[in-house]
Amino acid sequence: MGHGRAPLRTAAAGAVSAALIAGTVVGLAPAAQAAPAVRFVDITGDGGTVLKANVLTPAGADGTRDYPLVVLPTSWGLPQIEYLAQAQKLADSGYVVLTYNVRGFWQSGGQIEVAGPPDIADASKVIDWALAHTPADPQRVGMAGVSYGAGISLLAAAHDKRIKAVAALSGWADLIDSIYSGRTQHVQAAAVLDGAGTLTGRESPEVREIFDNLYASDLSKEQQMIDWGRKRSVGTYVDQLNSNGAAVMLANAWGDTVFPANQYAGFYEKLTGPKRLELRPGDHATAELTGLFGLPNDVWTDTERWFDHYLKGADNGIDREQPVQLKSRSAGGYEGYPDWKSVGATRRKVALAGSTTIHANVDSGADGGIVFLSSILDQVAQLPPIASMPLLPRRWAAVWQSERYGTAQQVRGTARLHTTLTPTKESGTFVAYLYDVGPLGIGKLVTHAPLSWHGRTPGEPFGVDLDLFSTAYDVPAGHRLALVVDTVDPLYTEHNPSGAQLTFSSPSDDPSYVSVPLREQ
């Protein structure tokens, strides 16, 4: 385990290079026609680190009045012109907008700290600078960002009471639950982040060590990694964030392979102030992408509406809408819910009867897909990863199917697997997949999740409860649901020793099942 990661990182870096070039074009395209002039500045961050930034003020600003301020920290690996199209729109609407390259990336100084304490201190220093050098109103400060910028914005709002509103797009609330859910390394996602960091920035020794330990599956360093991640997760500071009272808008994609939707939904439920949760088809940051080109985009439209209401006091109705807004991966418009628990108001169990043994170390053909590519195909063409149920080799895959449904099943929320597992080795991994199976036995992936364990007694059964990644998917009438379990998926690191076998059983006093959340109809 942990071998062969350098080529993966190199490939990821190449993919990221293309994305960064595209991102640069994105930011530059609208600049020539924009009314507010862009001013490029240097800001002294925490410890004297120079942060490269740009600032736009509303056209006609003459120092006689103040304007609300929106601060935009850049995404992981992207240059400071990333948000230029949206910054110009906001400035046209009467905002002072300041975008800065986070430390460690591009021309900014320092090293990559992954939203560590210096990054949070930087955000406050940037606000200080804006209040001193622009006509920004200290009582009307907001932060927004995509991906890394989203995480930093949330953490900053938990530590700086001046921030009154946040829009965190494709971000994280729990860093460990994002890249190490189920005690399983999300190795493709980590490689993309690592590759981008290597290509466009300077990783700190601590960050380099975290990546290396993640790839190496070094259990002696596991708690160190968890502690490191907690310090960088706004979920750790949710009480501070609630106390500060910032209005928080969260937006993410169902297929986000870097920051899965589950961790955002769980965090949303813990917020006590004004809040909004939006979930759509797509992968990491793909739902926001067209907005970075200056094209119409629902996420960015709602971001501006959020700021208009909570920073300008505009009566635009966003506070009266259902705060949880979902869009199914299958079709149709937005669905509104009063809270997350109302999303899957009813549940349907699929029994996992009998006892089934599978062999480890071989990919059965059931997979979660390829980071970015698979969920983008699902977003634009409704083509999720597929697998043929009849052709899956039962030596390496366990398969259970429901009855054929007479009506459409609108899956909404978080499916949960409950089973009894008996391994032949003390460590192991399995990945559970939920499929929509048509009449010909072809399954389209609805959701999945990995699980790993260590220190178990071989031959001794133990109970398993696993939340699959949250989703919204419509299973057509006449189709079935199928649960497939195997041990190898290119998205994740496998912990099964050579020759391991896993037995899934359903004791009479504790039957196995997958509980599927359904929209109330």
XYZ file of C-alpha atoms in Angstrom:
521
model
C 0.000 0.000 0.000
C 1.119 3.524 -0.659
C 3.285 2.661 -3.683
C 2.958 4.145 -7.157
C 1.723 7.529 -5.955
C 4.369 9.624 -7.743
C 3.014 8.850 -11.232
C -0.490 9.542 -9.958
C 0.649 12.894 -8.590
C 2.397 13.719 -11.861
C -0.704 12.908 -13.870
C -2.786 14.981 -11.495
C -0.389 17.891 -11.883
C -0.741 17.700 -15.651
C -4.507 17.750 -15.420
C -4.369 20.651 -13.025
C -2.060 22.577 -15.376
C -4.710 22.550 -18.064
C -7.336 23.621 -15.579
C -5.185 26.501 -14.352
C -4.564 27.756 -17.877
C -8.302 27.684 -18.489
C -8.845 29.434 -15.175
C -6.456 32.212 -16.139
C -8.345 32.802 -19.382
C -11.563 32.801 -17.387
C -10.396 35.643 -15.225
C -8.864 37.735 -17.972
C -11.658 37.603 -20.521
C -14.060 40.194 -19.108
C -11.474 42.623 -17.722
C -11.180 44.960 -20.700
C -14.877 45.854 -20.726
C -15.370 46.253 -16.974
C -16.386 49.650 -15.630
C -14.722 49.401 -12.193
C -10.935 49.584 -12.554
C -8.879 46.745 -11.123
C -6.093 47.781 -8.775
C -3.370 45.232 -8.029
C -1.914 45.594 -4.547
C 0.386 43.939 -2.040
C -1.034 43.246 1.414
C 1.066 42.355 4.430
C -0.366 39.203 5.936
C 0.369 37.346 9.145
C 4.022 37.411 10.142
C 4.868 39.893 7.389
C 4.033 37.516 4.522
C 3.194 39.419 1.332
C -0.167 38.517 -0.203
C -0.812 39.462 -3.817
C -4.291 40.902 -4.260
C -6.586 42.950 -6.440
C -9.348 45.317 -5.433
C -12.327 46.808 -7.252
C -14.463 49.671 -6.010
C -17.830 50.758 -7.397
C -17.615 53.178 -10.308
C -18.000 56.724 -9.081
C -16.831 56.024 -5.530
C -15.551 59.410 -4.342
C -14.942 58.858 -0.645
C -18.231 60.390 0.488
C -19.850 57.071 1.398
C -18.999 53.536 2.429
C -19.818 50.328 0.578
C -20.195 46.727 1.746
C -16.998 44.707 1.418
C -16.678 41.204 -0.054
C -13.349 39.397 0.394
C -12.578 36.476 -1.943
C -9.678 34.136 -1.047
C -8.530 32.141 -4.071
C -9.146 28.466 -4.670
C -6.399 25.883 -4.259
C -3.842 26.461 -7.004
C -5.651 29.244 -8.869
C -4.282 32.764 -9.503
C -5.716 35.961 -8.061
C -7.654 36.765 -11.240
C -9.839 33.691 -10.646
C -12.881 35.659 -9.497
C -12.435 38.716 -11.712
C -15.694 38.272 -13.647
C -17.747 37.892 -10.468
C -15.785 40.622 -8.683
C -16.654 43.054 -11.470
C -20.335 42.122 -11.224
C -20.286 42.690 -7.475
C -18.467 46.016 -7.869
C -21.033 47.073 -10.477
C -23.693 46.278 -7.862
C -22.117 48.512 -5.247
C -19.558 46.376 -3.414
C -15.903 46.874 -2.676
C -14.396 43.533 -3.732
C -10.949 42.329 -2.704
C -9.496 39.077 -4.035
C -6.213 37.776 -2.672
C -3.954 34.864 -3.460
C -3.721 32.752 -0.350
C -0.272 32.232 1.116
C 1.983 29.668 -0.490
C 0.459 29.914 -3.971
C 1.618 31.779 -7.058
C 3.178 35.173 -6.279
C 2.034 35.359 -2.661
C 4.698 34.669 -0.074
C 4.855 31.996 2.575
C 4.077 28.308 2.336
C 0.882 26.299 1.897
C -0.602 25.710 5.353
C -3.972 24.191 4.262
C -6.165 26.725 6.054
C -3.978 26.703 9.132
C -3.781 29.482 11.731
C -1.613 31.733 9.495
C -4.261 31.545 6.738
C -7.007 32.564 9.147
C -4.883 35.413 10.474
C -4.221 36.469 6.863
C -7.959 36.847 6.248
C -8.251 39.287 9.137
C -5.198 41.213 7.909
C -6.804 41.493 4.468
C -9.976 42.903 6.023
C -7.847 45.357 8.033
C -6.169 46.518 4.822
C -9.463 46.934 2.968
C -10.984 48.991 5.768
C -7.910 51.238 5.818
C -7.451 51.679 2.059
C -10.901 51.457 0.446
C -14.349 52.957 1.107
C -15.424 49.700 2.797
C -17.966 49.718 5.628
C -16.625 47.870 8.724
C -20.188 46.911 9.676
C -20.879 45.181 6.338
C -18.132 42.647 5.649
C -18.647 39.385 3.770
C -16.395 36.585 2.554
C -16.892 34.068 -0.226
C -14.854 31.561 -2.142
C -14.743 28.345 -4.084
C -13.064 25.222 -2.681
C -10.051 26.355 -0.616
C -11.457 29.874 -0.537
C -14.717 28.493 0.859
C -12.989 26.679 3.705
C -10.895 29.711 4.611
C -13.982 31.957 4.507
C -15.857 29.722 6.965
C -12.896 29.460 9.316
C -12.317 33.215 9.160
C -15.974 33.886 10.029
C -15.587 31.687 13.103
C -12.565 33.728 14.228
C -13.402 37.296 13.120
C -16.663 38.838 14.328
C -16.531 41.537 11.646
C -17.593 38.998 9.010
C -21.385 39.204 8.792
C -22.085 36.924 5.808
C -20.340 33.998 4.115
C -20.914 32.094 0.873
C -18.844 28.897 0.944
C -18.976 27.173 -2.448
C -17.657 23.617 -2.887
C -15.921 23.819 0.465
C -15.449 21.681 3.522
C -16.590 21.688 7.116
C -14.712 18.515 8.112
C -11.398 18.040 6.337
C -10.793 14.509 7.628
C -14.294 13.341 6.726
C -13.589 14.702 3.251
C -10.314 12.973 2.369
C -10.299 10.141 4.945
C -13.937 9.154 5.400
C -14.446 5.626 6.666
C -10.744 5.582 7.654
C -10.004 5.264 3.940
C -7.647 7.483 1.969
C -9.398 9.242 -0.924
C -6.195 8.846 -2.852
C -7.218 10.281 -6.248
C -8.598 13.430 -4.627
C -5.480 13.774 -2.463
C -3.260 13.356 -5.521
C -5.094 16.140 -7.368
C -4.660 18.497 -4.408
C -1.038 17.477 -3.942
C -0.301 17.835 -7.652
C -1.846 21.295 -7.804
C 0.018 22.370 -4.690
C 3.320 21.137 -6.101
C 2.688 22.786 -9.463
C 1.494 26.208 -8.332
C 2.778 26.665 -4.804
C 5.141 25.757 -2.020
C 3.952 23.165 0.483
C 5.093 23.589 4.070
C 7.095 20.690 5.562
C 4.085 19.838 7.727
C 1.769 19.617 4.717
C 4.315 17.523 2.797
C 4.501 15.145 5.759
C 0.697 14.867 5.947
C 0.459 13.909 2.259
C 3.318 11.408 2.565
C 1.778 9.758 5.629
C -1.598 9.618 3.889
C -0.113 7.799 0.890
C 1.971 5.474 3.078
C -0.987 4.366 5.243
C 1.146 4.993 8.325
C -1.250 4.171 11.176
C 1.233 5.462 13.747
C 0.624 8.921 12.250
C -3.161 8.592 11.929
C -4.076 10.520 15.083
C -1.586 13.251 14.182
C -3.323 13.632 10.811
C -6.770 13.691 12.428
C -5.675 16.381 14.897
C -4.136 18.379 12.054
C -7.382 18.161 10.093
C -9.614 19.119 13.012
C -7.663 22.332 13.489
C -8.472 23.155 9.862
C -12.182 22.251 9.973
C -14.849 24.838 10.759
C -16.924 22.084 12.346
C -14.459 22.265 15.240
C -15.376 25.924 15.750
C -19.113 25.778 15.049
C -19.957 27.225 18.475
C -17.738 30.249 17.762
C -19.302 30.687 14.342
C -22.799 30.521 15.822
C -21.828 32.993 18.532
C -20.486 35.441 15.950
C -23.816 35.251 14.122
C -22.631 35.308 10.509
C -25.210 34.381 7.861
C -23.844 31.235 6.193
C -24.658 29.979 2.700
C -23.241 26.568 1.762
C -23.261 25.195 -1.794
C -21.856 21.916 -3.032
C -22.252 19.247 -5.710
C -23.629 15.752 -5.198
C -20.643 14.156 -6.896
C -17.899 16.228 -5.251
C -14.946 13.830 -5.110
C -12.853 16.180 -2.955
C -15.389 17.414 -0.388
C -18.439 15.074 -0.362
C -21.844 16.558 0.363
C -22.368 14.615 3.614
C -19.950 16.672 5.668
C -21.590 19.944 4.530
C -25.096 18.664 5.306
C -24.101 17.543 8.795
C -22.458 20.886 9.491
C -25.473 22.794 8.173
C -27.685 21.154 10.792
C -25.424 22.505 13.563
C -25.702 26.133 12.455
C -28.100 28.265 14.499
C -27.956 31.578 12.621
C -29.273 32.507 9.165
C -28.290 29.664 6.859
C -28.855 28.149 3.435
C -27.758 24.848 1.855
C -27.713 24.282 -1.909
C -26.813 20.932 -3.510
C -26.660 20.287 -7.261
C -25.321 17.783 -9.791
C -21.605 17.987 -10.539
C -18.159 17.458 -9.090
C -15.783 19.652 -7.165
C -16.300 23.317 -8.153
C -17.958 22.390 -11.464
C -21.325 23.858 -10.451
C -19.681 27.284 -10.019
C -17.446 27.090 -13.075
C -19.556 28.904 -15.671
C -19.924 31.814 -13.254
C -16.155 32.274 -13.279
C -16.498 32.907 -17.013
C -19.064 35.599 -16.243
C -21.879 33.437 -17.630
C -25.260 33.032 -15.906
C -24.848 30.702 -12.949
C -27.308 29.807 -10.206
C -24.675 29.477 -7.482
C -23.193 32.916 -8.072
C -26.624 34.483 -8.527
C -27.672 33.170 -5.120
C -24.352 34.271 -3.632
C -25.020 37.858 -4.694
C -28.614 37.634 -3.439
C -27.267 36.364 -0.101
C -24.923 39.323 0.224
C -27.545 41.778 -1.017
C -29.845 40.722 1.808
C -27.376 40.277 4.659
C -24.928 43.083 3.809
C -27.184 45.603 2.043
C -30.488 44.798 3.731
C -32.242 44.186 0.400
C -35.698 42.657 0.746
C -35.123 40.146 -2.062
C -36.918 37.210 -0.437
C -33.946 34.884 -0.049
C -34.554 34.736 3.700
C -38.143 33.592 3.116
C -37.324 30.756 0.720
C -36.973 27.188 1.935
C -33.377 27.194 3.215
C -32.434 23.781 1.789
C -32.468 23.844 -2.017
C -31.714 20.652 -3.947
C -31.553 19.748 -7.609
C -31.814 16.084 -8.556
C -29.130 14.503 -10.709
C -31.894 13.002 -12.845
C -34.011 15.942 -14.020
C -36.300 18.731 -12.968
C -35.941 21.996 -11.113
C -35.124 22.907 -7.550
C -36.823 21.336 -4.544
C -37.118 23.298 -1.309
C -37.063 21.819 2.194
C -37.261 23.411 5.651
C -34.224 21.472 6.907
C -31.894 18.612 6.004
C -33.781 15.923 7.920
C -36.883 16.642 5.823
C -35.044 15.806 2.588
C -35.389 12.031 2.944
C -38.578 12.091 4.978
C -39.330 8.402 4.473
C -37.048 5.374 4.262
C -37.244 2.088 2.433
C -35.114 -0.880 3.445
C -33.581 -3.298 0.985
C -32.864 -6.575 2.782
C -29.371 -8.053 2.401
C -30.287 -11.650 3.102
C -28.094 -14.709 3.390
C -24.353 -15.060 3.812
C -21.906 -14.082 1.074
C -18.114 -14.356 0.969
C -15.941 -12.341 -1.400
C -12.212 -12.379 -2.082
C -10.178 -9.185 -1.815
C -7.465 -7.466 -3.871
C -9.237 -7.559 -7.260
C -11.445 -4.848 -8.754
C -14.783 -6.437 -9.624
C -15.712 -3.757 -12.141
C -17.955 -1.845 -9.756
C -16.270 1.520 -9.200
C -16.988 5.046 -8.030
C -15.517 6.421 -11.256
C -12.648 8.802 -11.943
C -12.153 11.992 -9.975
C -13.809 14.938 -11.799
C -14.477 13.082 -15.068
C -17.263 10.761 -13.898
C -19.308 13.324 -12.003
C -18.914 15.888 -14.782
C -20.344 13.335 -17.232
C -23.185 12.779 -14.793
C -23.714 16.546 -14.500
C -23.816 17.358 -18.202
C -25.118 14.110 -19.743
C -26.627 12.116 -16.859
C -24.049 9.371 -17.457
C -22.857 8.088 -14.076
C -20.503 5.092 -13.787
C -22.221 1.865 -14.826
C -21.840 -1.843 -14.107
C -23.611 -4.952 -15.386
C -25.139 -6.797 -12.453
C -25.185 -10.209 -14.203
C -21.535 -9.859 -15.249
C -20.073 -8.782 -11.913
C -17.874 -11.711 -10.781
C -19.333 -13.050 -7.532
C -15.899 -14.168 -6.388
C -14.970 -10.496 -5.913
C -18.352 -8.780 -5.585
C -21.381 -9.359 -3.376
C -24.678 -8.354 -5.017
C -28.152 -7.913 -3.555
C -31.155 -6.576 -5.479
C -34.544 -5.231 -4.487
C -37.815 -6.139 -6.106
C -38.780 -4.238 -9.228
C -40.499 -0.979 -8.220
C -43.897 -0.169 -9.681
C -43.420 3.577 -9.229
C -40.470 5.946 -9.446
C -38.305 6.099 -6.327
C -36.959 9.588 -5.627
C -33.822 8.942 -3.598
C -32.974 12.003 -1.496
C -30.357 12.276 1.235
C -28.076 9.705 2.834
C -28.484 5.950 2.315
C -27.193 3.824 5.201
C -25.746 0.326 5.125
C -26.105 -1.957 8.144
C -24.497 -5.390 8.010
C -22.399 -7.953 9.864
C -18.878 -8.519 8.573
C -16.433 -11.334 9.305
C -12.909 -10.749 7.921
C -10.086 -13.268 7.650
C -7.448 -10.609 8.356
C -7.187 -7.918 11.039
C -7.248 -5.024 8.534
C -9.354 -4.494 5.466
C -11.415 -2.303 3.160
C -14.674 -2.612 1.309
C -16.596 -0.201 -0.884
C -20.397 -0.263 -0.998
C -22.234 0.881 -4.144
C -25.939 1.543 -4.638
C -27.110 1.110 -8.238
C -30.242 1.890 -10.232
C -30.713 -1.302 -12.261
C -32.708 -1.332 -15.490
C -34.469 -4.266 -17.191
C -31.251 -5.454 -18.901
C -29.338 -5.590 -15.624
C -27.232 -2.492 -16.319
C -26.733 -0.509 -13.130
C -26.199 3.243 -12.964
C -24.356 4.393 -9.863
C -26.594 6.192 -7.380
C -24.059 6.552 -4.562
C -21.242 4.745 -2.784
C -18.769 4.990 0.111
C -15.635 3.197 1.363
C -14.912 1.724 4.799
C -11.646 0.460 6.290
C -10.799 -1.105 9.648
C -7.721 -2.157 11.599
C -7.043 -4.286 14.654
C -9.982 -6.670 14.211
C -9.776 -10.315 15.270
C -9.753 -12.566 12.186
C -12.808 -14.790 12.055
C -14.751 -12.693 14.553
C -17.876 -10.939 13.194
C -18.565 -7.270 13.899
C -21.376 -4.880 13.058
C -20.975 -2.255 10.358
C -22.936 0.965 9.913
C -21.856 3.042 6.926
C -23.370 6.244 5.544
C -23.112 6.376 1.761
C -22.497 9.742 0.136
C -25.613 11.922 0.086
C -27.367 12.274 -3.258
C -30.580 13.072 -5.123
C -31.452 10.578 -7.844
C -34.704 9.367 -9.409
C -35.008 5.612 -9.967
C -37.525 5.063 -12.802
C -40.573 2.857 -12.399
C -39.813 -0.727 -13.399
C -36.210 -0.536 -12.147
C -34.591 -2.095 -9.089
C -32.042 -0.945 -6.547
C -28.942 -3.066 -6.086
C -26.272 -2.982 -3.410
C -22.850 -4.155 -4.540
C -19.844 -4.597 -2.264
C -16.265 -5.177 -3.391
C -12.785 -4.395 -2.078
C -10.933 -2.361 -4.723
C -11.733 1.055 -6.185
C -9.206 3.343 -7.926
C -10.564 6.314 -5.952
C -9.370 4.839 -2.656
C -6.517 3.031 -0.934
C -7.200 -0.644 -0.198
C -6.130 -2.086 3.176
C -6.874 -5.769 2.554
C -3.793 -7.988 2.958
C -3.123 -10.441 0.146
C -5.548 -13.348 0.176
C -8.079 -11.704 2.486
C -11.718 -12.745 2.360
C -14.777 -10.930 3.688
C -18.032 -12.604 4.699
C -21.235 -10.557 4.906
C -24.049 -12.153 6.888
C -27.527 -11.295 8.133
C -28.152 -12.762 11.611
C -31.801 -13.342 12.490
C -31.519 -11.079 15.536
C -29.702 -8.332 13.605
C -30.646 -8.496 9.916
C -28.598 -6.665 7.313
C -30.090 -3.996 5.082
C -29.501 -0.776 3.210
C -31.866 2.006 4.241
C -32.718 4.271 1.314
C -34.063 7.805 1.962
C -36.978 8.793 -0.250
C -38.662 12.082 -0.964
C -42.133 12.325 0.507
C -44.653 12.335 -2.341
